[in-house]
Structure formats: structure tokens, C-alpha cells
Coordinates of C-alpha atoms and ligand atoms in Angstrom, one line a residue:
X1 CA -14.3 -17.2 105.3
X2 CA -15.2 -18.1 101.8
X3 CA -12.0 -17.3 99.5
X4 CA -13.1 -15.6 96.5
X5 CA -10.9 -17.2 93.6
X6 CA -9.5 -14.0 92.0
X7 CA -9.5 -15.0 88.0
X8 CA -8.2 -11.9 86.9
X9 CA -4.9 -12.0 89.4
X10 CA -4.6 -15.5 88.0
X11 CA -5.1 -14.4 84.1
X12 CA -2.7 -11.6 84.6
X13 CA -0.1 -13.9 85.5
X14 CA -0.3 -16.5 82.6
X15 CA -0.5 -13.3 80.3
X16 CA 2.6 -11.9 81.9
X17 CA 4.3 -15.6 81.2
X18 CA 2.8 -15.6 77.8
X19 CA 4.2 -12.3 77.1
X20 CA 7.8 -13.6 77.4
X21 CA 7.0 -16.6 75.2
X22 CA 5.5 -14.4 72.7
X23 CA 8.6 -12.0 72.8
X24 CA 10.7 -15.0 72.0
X25 CA 8.7 -16.1 69.4
X26 CA 8.8 -12.7 67.6
X27 CA 12.6 -12.1 68.4
X28 CA 13.1 -15.5 66.1
X29 CA 11.1 -13.7 63.3
X30 CA 7.5 -15.3 64.5
X31 CA 4.9 -12.8 65.9
X32 CA 1.8 -14.9 66.8
X33 CA -1.5 -14.3 64.8
X34 CA -4.8 -14.6 66.1
X35 CA -7.8 -13.8 64.4
X36 CA -11.5 -13.5 65.3
X37 CA -14.3 -13.8 63.2
X38 CA -17.7 -12.3 64.2
X39 CA -20.9 -13.0 61.8
X40 CA -23.5 -10.4 62.8
X41 CA -24.0 -8.1 65.3
X42 CA -25.1 -10.0 68.8
X43 CA -23.9 -7.1 71.5
X44 CA -22.5 -10.1 73.9
X45 CA -20.5 -11.3 71.1
X46 CA -19.0 -8.1 70.0
X47 CA -18.3 -6.8 73.9
X48 CA -16.4 -10.4 73.8
X49 CA -14.3 -10.2 70.6
X50 CA -13.1 -6.7 71.4
X51 CA -11.8 -8.0 74.8
X52 CA -10.4 -10.6 73.2
X53 CA -8.5 -7.9 70.8
X54 CA -7.3 -5.8 73.3
X55 CA -5.8 -8.7 75.1
X56 CA -3.6 -9.4 72.2
X57 CA -2.3 -6.2 71.9
X58 CA -1.7 -6.3 75.8
X59 CA 0.9 -9.3 75.2
X60 CA 2.0 -8.6 71.5
X61 CA 0.2 -10.7 69.2
X62 CA -1.3 -9.6 66.5
X63 CA -5.3 -9.6 66.6
X64 CA -7.1 -9.3 63.3
X65 CA -10.8 -8.9 63.3
X66 CA -13.0 -10.2 60.7
X67 CA -16.9 -9.3 60.6
X68 CA -19.0 -11.0 58.4
X69 CA -22.5 -9.8 57.8
X70 CA -25.2 -11.6 59.7
X71 CA -27.3 -11.8 56.6
X72 CA -24.7 -13.1 54.1
X73 CA -24.9 -16.6 53.0
X74 CA -22.9 -18.8 54.8
X75 CA -20.5 -19.2 51.6
X76 CA -19.4 -15.8 52.6
X77 CA -18.1 -17.1 56.2
X78 CA -16.6 -20.2 54.4
X79 CA -14.5 -18.0 52.5
X80 CA -13.4 -16.3 55.4
X81 CA -12.3 -19.2 57.0
X82 CA -10.7 -20.6 53.7
X83 CA -8.4 -17.4 53.7
X84 CA -7.5 -17.5 57.4
X85 CA -6.6 -21.3 56.7
X86 CA -4.0 -19.7 54.0
X87 CA -2.8 -17.0 56.0
X88 CA 0.6 -17.6 57.1
X89 CA 0.5 -14.6 59.7
X90 CA -2.5 -16.2 61.2
X91 CA -1.4 -19.2 63.5
X92 CA -4.8 -19.4 65.5
X93 CA -8.5 -18.4 64.7
X94 CA -12.0 -18.5 66.6
X95 CA -15.5 -18.1 65.1
X96 CA -17.2 -16.5 67.6
X97 CA -20.2 -18.5 68.9
X98 CA -23.4 -18.2 68.4
X99 CA -23.6 -17.8 64.7
X100 CA -26.9 -16.7 62.9
X101 CA -29.5 -19.0 62.6
X102 CA -29.0 -19.9 58.9
X103 CA -25.8 -21.0 59.6
X104 CA -24.5 -24.3 61.0
X105 CA -21.8 -24.0 63.2
X106 CA -20.7 -27.4 63.2
X107 CA -20.2 -27.0 59.6
X108 CA -18.3 -24.3 60.3
X109 CA -16.3 -25.9 62.6
X110 CA -15.1 -28.8 60.1
X111 CA -13.9 -26.2 57.9
X112 CA -11.4 -24.7 60.1
X113 CA -7.8 -26.0 59.5
X114 CA -7.2 -28.0 63.0
X115 CA -3.6 -26.8 63.2
X116 CA -5.3 -23.2 63.8
X117 CA -8.5 -23.9 65.9
X118 CA -7.8 -22.5 68.9
X119 CA -11.1 -23.1 70.2
X120 CA -10.5 -26.9 70.0
X121 CA -13.7 -27.2 68.6
X122 CA -12.8 -29.1 65.6
X123 CA -13.8 -32.7 65.5
X124 CA -10.0 -34.1 65.1
X125 CA -9.0 -31.6 68.0
X126 CA -11.9 -33.1 69.8
X127 CA -11.1 -36.9 69.3
X128 CA -7.4 -36.0 70.5
X129 CA -8.7 -34.7 73.5
X130 CA -11.1 -37.5 74.5
X131 CA -7.9 -40.1 73.6
X132 CA -5.6 -38.1 76.2
X133 CA -3.8 -36.2 73.4
X134 CA -4.8 -32.8 73.1
X135 CA -3.6 -30.2 70.6
X136 CA -5.6 -27.4 72.4
X137 CA -7.6 -27.7 75.7
X138 CA -10.9 -25.8 75.0
X139 CA -10.5 -22.3 76.7
X140 CA -13.0 -22.2 79.2
X141 CA -12.2 -25.9 80.4
X142 CA -8.8 -25.0 80.4
X143 CA -9.2 -21.7 82.5
X144 CA -11.2 -23.8 85.3
X145 CA -8.1 -26.7 85.5
X146 CA -6.1 -23.5 85.8
X147 CA -8.2 -21.7 88.5
X148 CA -8.5 -24.7 90.6
X149 CA -4.3 -25.0 90.8
X150 CA -4.2 -21.9 91.9
X151 CA -6.3 -22.0 94.0
X152 CA -4.8 -25.1 95.3
X153 CA -7.8 -27.2 94.7
X154 CA -6.7 -30.9 93.9
X155 CA -9.1 -32.6 91.7
X156 CA -7.4 -36.4 92.1
X157 CA -10.0 -38.7 94.0
X158 CA -12.4 -35.8 94.4
X159 CA -16.3 -35.9 93.5
X160 CA -16.9 -33.1 90.7
X161 CA -20.3 -32.3 89.7
X162 CA -20.6 -30.4 86.2
X163 CA -23.9 -28.7 86.0
X164 CA -24.0 -28.4 82.0
X165 CA -23.1 -30.5 78.8
X166 CA -22.3 -27.9 76.4
X167 CA -19.5 -28.6 73.4
X168 CA -17.8 -25.5 75.0
X169 CA -17.7 -26.4 78.6
X170 CA -19.3 -29.4 80.3
X171 CA -18.5 -32.1 77.8
X172 CA -14.8 -31.1 77.1
X173 CA -14.3 -30.6 81.4
X174 CA -15.8 -33.8 81.9
X175 CA -13.1 -35.2 79.7
X176 CA -10.2 -33.5 81.1
X177 CA -11.0 -34.3 84.7
X178 CA -11.4 -37.7 84.3
X179 CA -8.2 -38.0 82.8
X180 CA -4.9 -40.0 84.1
X181 CA -3.2 -36.8 84.9
X182 CA -2.2 -34.3 88.2
X183 CA -4.7 -32.1 86.9
X184 CA -7.4 -34.7 86.4
X185 CA -8.0 -38.3 88.4
X186 CA -12.0 -36.9 89.4
X187 CA -14.4 -38.9 89.2
X188 CA -17.0 -36.6 87.3
X189 CA -20.7 -36.3 87.0
X190 CA -22.7 -34.6 84.4
X191 CA -26.0 -32.9 85.1
X192 CA -27.9 -31.5 82.2
X193 CA -31.4 -29.9 82.2
X194 CA -33.2 -33.6 82.4
X195 CA -31.2 -34.9 85.4
X196 CA -33.4 -35.8 88.0
X197 CA -32.3 -34.7 91.8
X198 CA -30.0 -32.3 90.7
X199 CA -29.7 -31.3 94.1
X200 CA -28.5 -34.3 95.3
X201 CA -25.8 -34.7 92.8
X202 CA -24.2 -30.6 93.8
X203 CA -24.6 -31.8 97.2
X204 CA -22.5 -34.6 97.1
X205 CA -19.4 -33.1 95.2
X206 CA -16.5 -31.3 96.4
X207 CA -16.4 -29.4 93.5
X208 CA -19.0 -27.9 91.6
X209 CA -18.9 -26.3 88.3
X210 CA -22.0 -24.4 86.8
X211 CA -22.0 -24.0 83.3
X212 CA -25.8 -24.2 82.3
X213 CA -26.2 -20.7 81.4
X214 CA -29.4 -20.7 84.3
X215 CA -29.2 -17.2 86.0
X216 CA -28.5 -18.6 89.4
X217 CA -29.9 -22.0 89.4
X218 CA -27.8 -23.1 92.1
X219 CA -27.7 -21.6 95.8
X220 CA -26.1 -22.5 98.9
X221 CA -29.0 -24.9 99.7
X222 CA -27.3 -27.4 97.1
X223 CA -24.0 -27.2 98.1
X224 CA -21.9 -29.1 100.8
X225 CA -20.2 -27.6 103.5
X226 CA -16.2 -26.7 102.3
X227 CA -17.2 -27.2 98.1
X228 CA -15.6 -25.2 96.0
X229 CA -17.8 -23.6 93.2
X230 CA -16.6 -22.6 90.1
X231 CA -19.3 -20.6 88.3
X232 CA -18.9 -20.3 84.8
X233 CA -21.9 -18.9 84.3
X234 CA -22.3 -15.2 82.3
X235 CA -26.0 -13.7 82.6
X236 CA -27.5 -10.7 81.4
X237 CA -30.4 -10.4 83.6
X238 CA -32.5 -6.9 83.4
X239 CA -31.9 -4.4 86.1
X240 CA -31.9 -1.0 87.2
X241 CA -28.5 0.3 86.0
X242 CA -27.0 2.4 83.3
X243 CA -26.8 -0.3 80.4
X244 CA -30.3 -1.9 82.0
X245 CA -28.9 -5.3 82.9
X246 CA -26.4 -6.9 85.2
X247 CA -24.5 -10.1 84.9
X248 CA -25.0 -13.1 87.2
X249 CA -23.6 -16.1 87.2
X250 CA -25.5 -19.7 87.3
X251 CA -24.7 -19.8 90.8
X252 CA -26.7 -17.5 93.6
X253 CA -23.1 -15.9 95.0
X254 CA -24.7 -14.6 98.6
X255 CA -26.2 -17.8 99.8
X256 CA -23.6 -19.9 98.0
X257 CA -20.9 -18.3 100.4
X258 CA -22.5 -19.6 103.4
X259 CA -21.7 -23.1 102.6
X260 CA -18.6 -22.8 99.8
X261 CA -14.7 -22.7 100.9
X262 CA -13.8 -21.2 98.0
X263 CA -16.1 -19.5 95.0
X264 CA -15.4 -17.5 91.7
X265 CA -17.2 -14.5 91.4
X266 CA -19.2 -13.3 88.1
X267 CA -17.7 -11.3 86.6
X268 CA -13.9 -11.7 87.5
X269 CA -13.6 -15.5 87.8
X270 CA -13.9 -17.8 84.8
X271 CA -14.2 -15.0 82.1
X272 CA -10.8 -13.7 82.4
X273 CA -8.8 -16.7 82.5
X274 CA -11.1 -18.2 78.9
X275 CA -9.6 -15.0 77.5
X276 CA -6.0 -16.1 78.7
X277 CA -6.1 -19.4 77.6
X278 CA -7.0 -18.4 74.0
X279 CA -4.0 -16.4 74.2
X280 CA -1.9 -19.4 75.6
X281 CA -3.3 -21.6 72.5
X282 CA -2.4 -19.2 70.1
X283 CA 0.9 -18.9 71.3
X284 CA 1.1 -23.1 71.5
X285 CA -0.3 -22.9 67.6
X286 CA 2.3 -20.3 66.8
X287 CA 5.1 -22.5 68.1
X288 CA 3.9 -25.7 66.4
X289 CA 3.7 -24.4 63.3
X290 CA 6.9 -22.8 63.5
X291 CA 9.1 -25.7 65.3
X292 CA 10.0 -22.6 68.1
X293 CA 9.9 -24.2 71.3
X294 CA 8.9 -21.9 73.8
X295 CA 7.8 -22.0 77.8
X296 CA 4.4 -21.9 78.8
X297 CA 2.6 -21.3 81.9
Ligands
LIG301 N1 -19.1 -18.4 72.6 C1 -19.3 -18.5 73.9 N2 -17.9 -19.2 74.3 C2 -17.3 -18.9 73.1 C3 -16.0 -19.6 73.1 O1 -15.2 -20.5 73.8 N3 -15.5 -19.6 72.2 C4 -16.2 -19.3 70.9 N4 -15.6 -19.3 69.3 N5 -17.3 -19.0 70.8 C5 -17.9 -18.7 72.2

């Protein structure tokens, strides 16, 4: 039997613990504030930021949303960023990716105050993470670590194959998993679109993390028996449904369950964890900025 790792349930526990920390901060005069910035009107991004705002409301974080016209010059986005950097009620914020083609995301990230960079994407924060002194763990990699912990999957001494080398997931997760730490100490292989012999590398892994954005790239035949599978992919594929699409992961779920000992579903696996860890980073930011100590899950 394959265990289905319930990301909704784990995320809900984390949100409950964070609610206590948020109450402590609020009682001491600081209600944590999280802003989301969306440039343009990408429908998937709109859904994501709406969910993030709903999460804020649920746990007692002050949620602020800023829309920037998708055709506006980059300077308009930079002004929004400067305002958020100066706003004492905003402890953390994110600029939802992707941004329109005429805006360079790298430049956007450089302008975010690193102390408010709850995505953990600013070069200073990336450097700190690689050095083993992370200020904020990027939300999806941190969520993956928390899911493994919740499923009692130890990474120490294990072979982990990550499929995908993005700045948002693959690279930071590889760095976290090789760190000398209880939730690290793994031997990590990072695969990508130019990797030769992908199947050999996934088959050799105790844990496979799929984060390449290719619908159902990895099937059961590419997994060793007993492998743990974490599917980060969220792909909209055409389907005969009311919305005209359905969500599938980077793993072919049905065949994967023939070999996997545990697997995350899509949706309901990594997605809710990413959102929970954004709240976690916001609470961390508020605590750091005010010097009020709180207990974190
Ligand atoms: N787009 C997809 N994932 C993310 C994320 O974690 N943060 C931001 N800002 N944009 C994203």
C-alpha cells in the first residue's frame, strides 16, 4: 500500500501553530503583515495570490494585495516595491512570478528589502541559505522538508534525486538537503532538461522530488520499489471538465503508486505546504523586525 501524504493536513497543523504565534505578536502590538504583488493578469497567478490572501485572513495576518498593470513600465513595479520596503506594517511581501516579459524578475528581486523577502529569493538570502545561515527558507523547498518530516522520512544518508533546477525549487532544495542538519545530510542528484539517463537517476533514489513543470514526466517504471515521491508540479492540461482543464503533477500518479511507498497528490500535496511556509516566513519576519520572540512550528 502506498501512503498518500496529505499536504492539506500537515499545512493545517502548521497554520494552527502559526496562529498562536500571530496572536502573541498581535497582543504585543504587532500584527504581522504580508503583501502580495501581482503584475498582469495571469489566471493561475491570480488564483495563487487569492489563496495566499485567504490564508492570511484565516491565521490573523494582515493581508495586503497590490495589482500592477501588466503593460506598465517596470518603474511602476519598482515604485510599489519601494513603498512596501518603507511600510512598517508590511513585514514581508512577494512579487508573484512570472512577471510580464518586459520586466526582468532578477532586477525586481534585487530591489526587495532582504529583511522582507519572504520568498527568500534576494541574492543576499540565497547566499545566506547556501552558507547554511538561512534567513528565510524558500517556501516550496521548506514545505517539502516539512512534508518529509511529517511522513517520517529521514533524509540523512539517503539518495535524493531532484528533477528540476529552478531558482525557486530545485536549486534551494538541493542546497538545503545537503546541509549538515537533521533535515539534510542527504546525497543529492539534481537532474534537468539536458540530463542523460534520467531514469537511471530516478531509479537509484530513495526519494524523488519532481519539480520540472513537465506534466507526468515521471512514471512508475522510473522509480525503485519503496521510493518516496514528492510531486511539486502543478500543470494545467486540457480536459473535458467545467473549467476546460485539470491539474496534474510532474509524476504519473497511478503508475507511481505501483512502486512508491509514499507519494504526494496533486492537488493537495506540496501546494498547501508552500502557502503555509509563506505564512511561516511572514511570522519570522515580523518577529525579527520587532524583536518579539515567538515559537515556530
Ligand atoms: N510563482 C511560482 N511559485 C512562486 C513562489 O514561490 N513565489 C513567487 N513570488 N512566485 C511564484
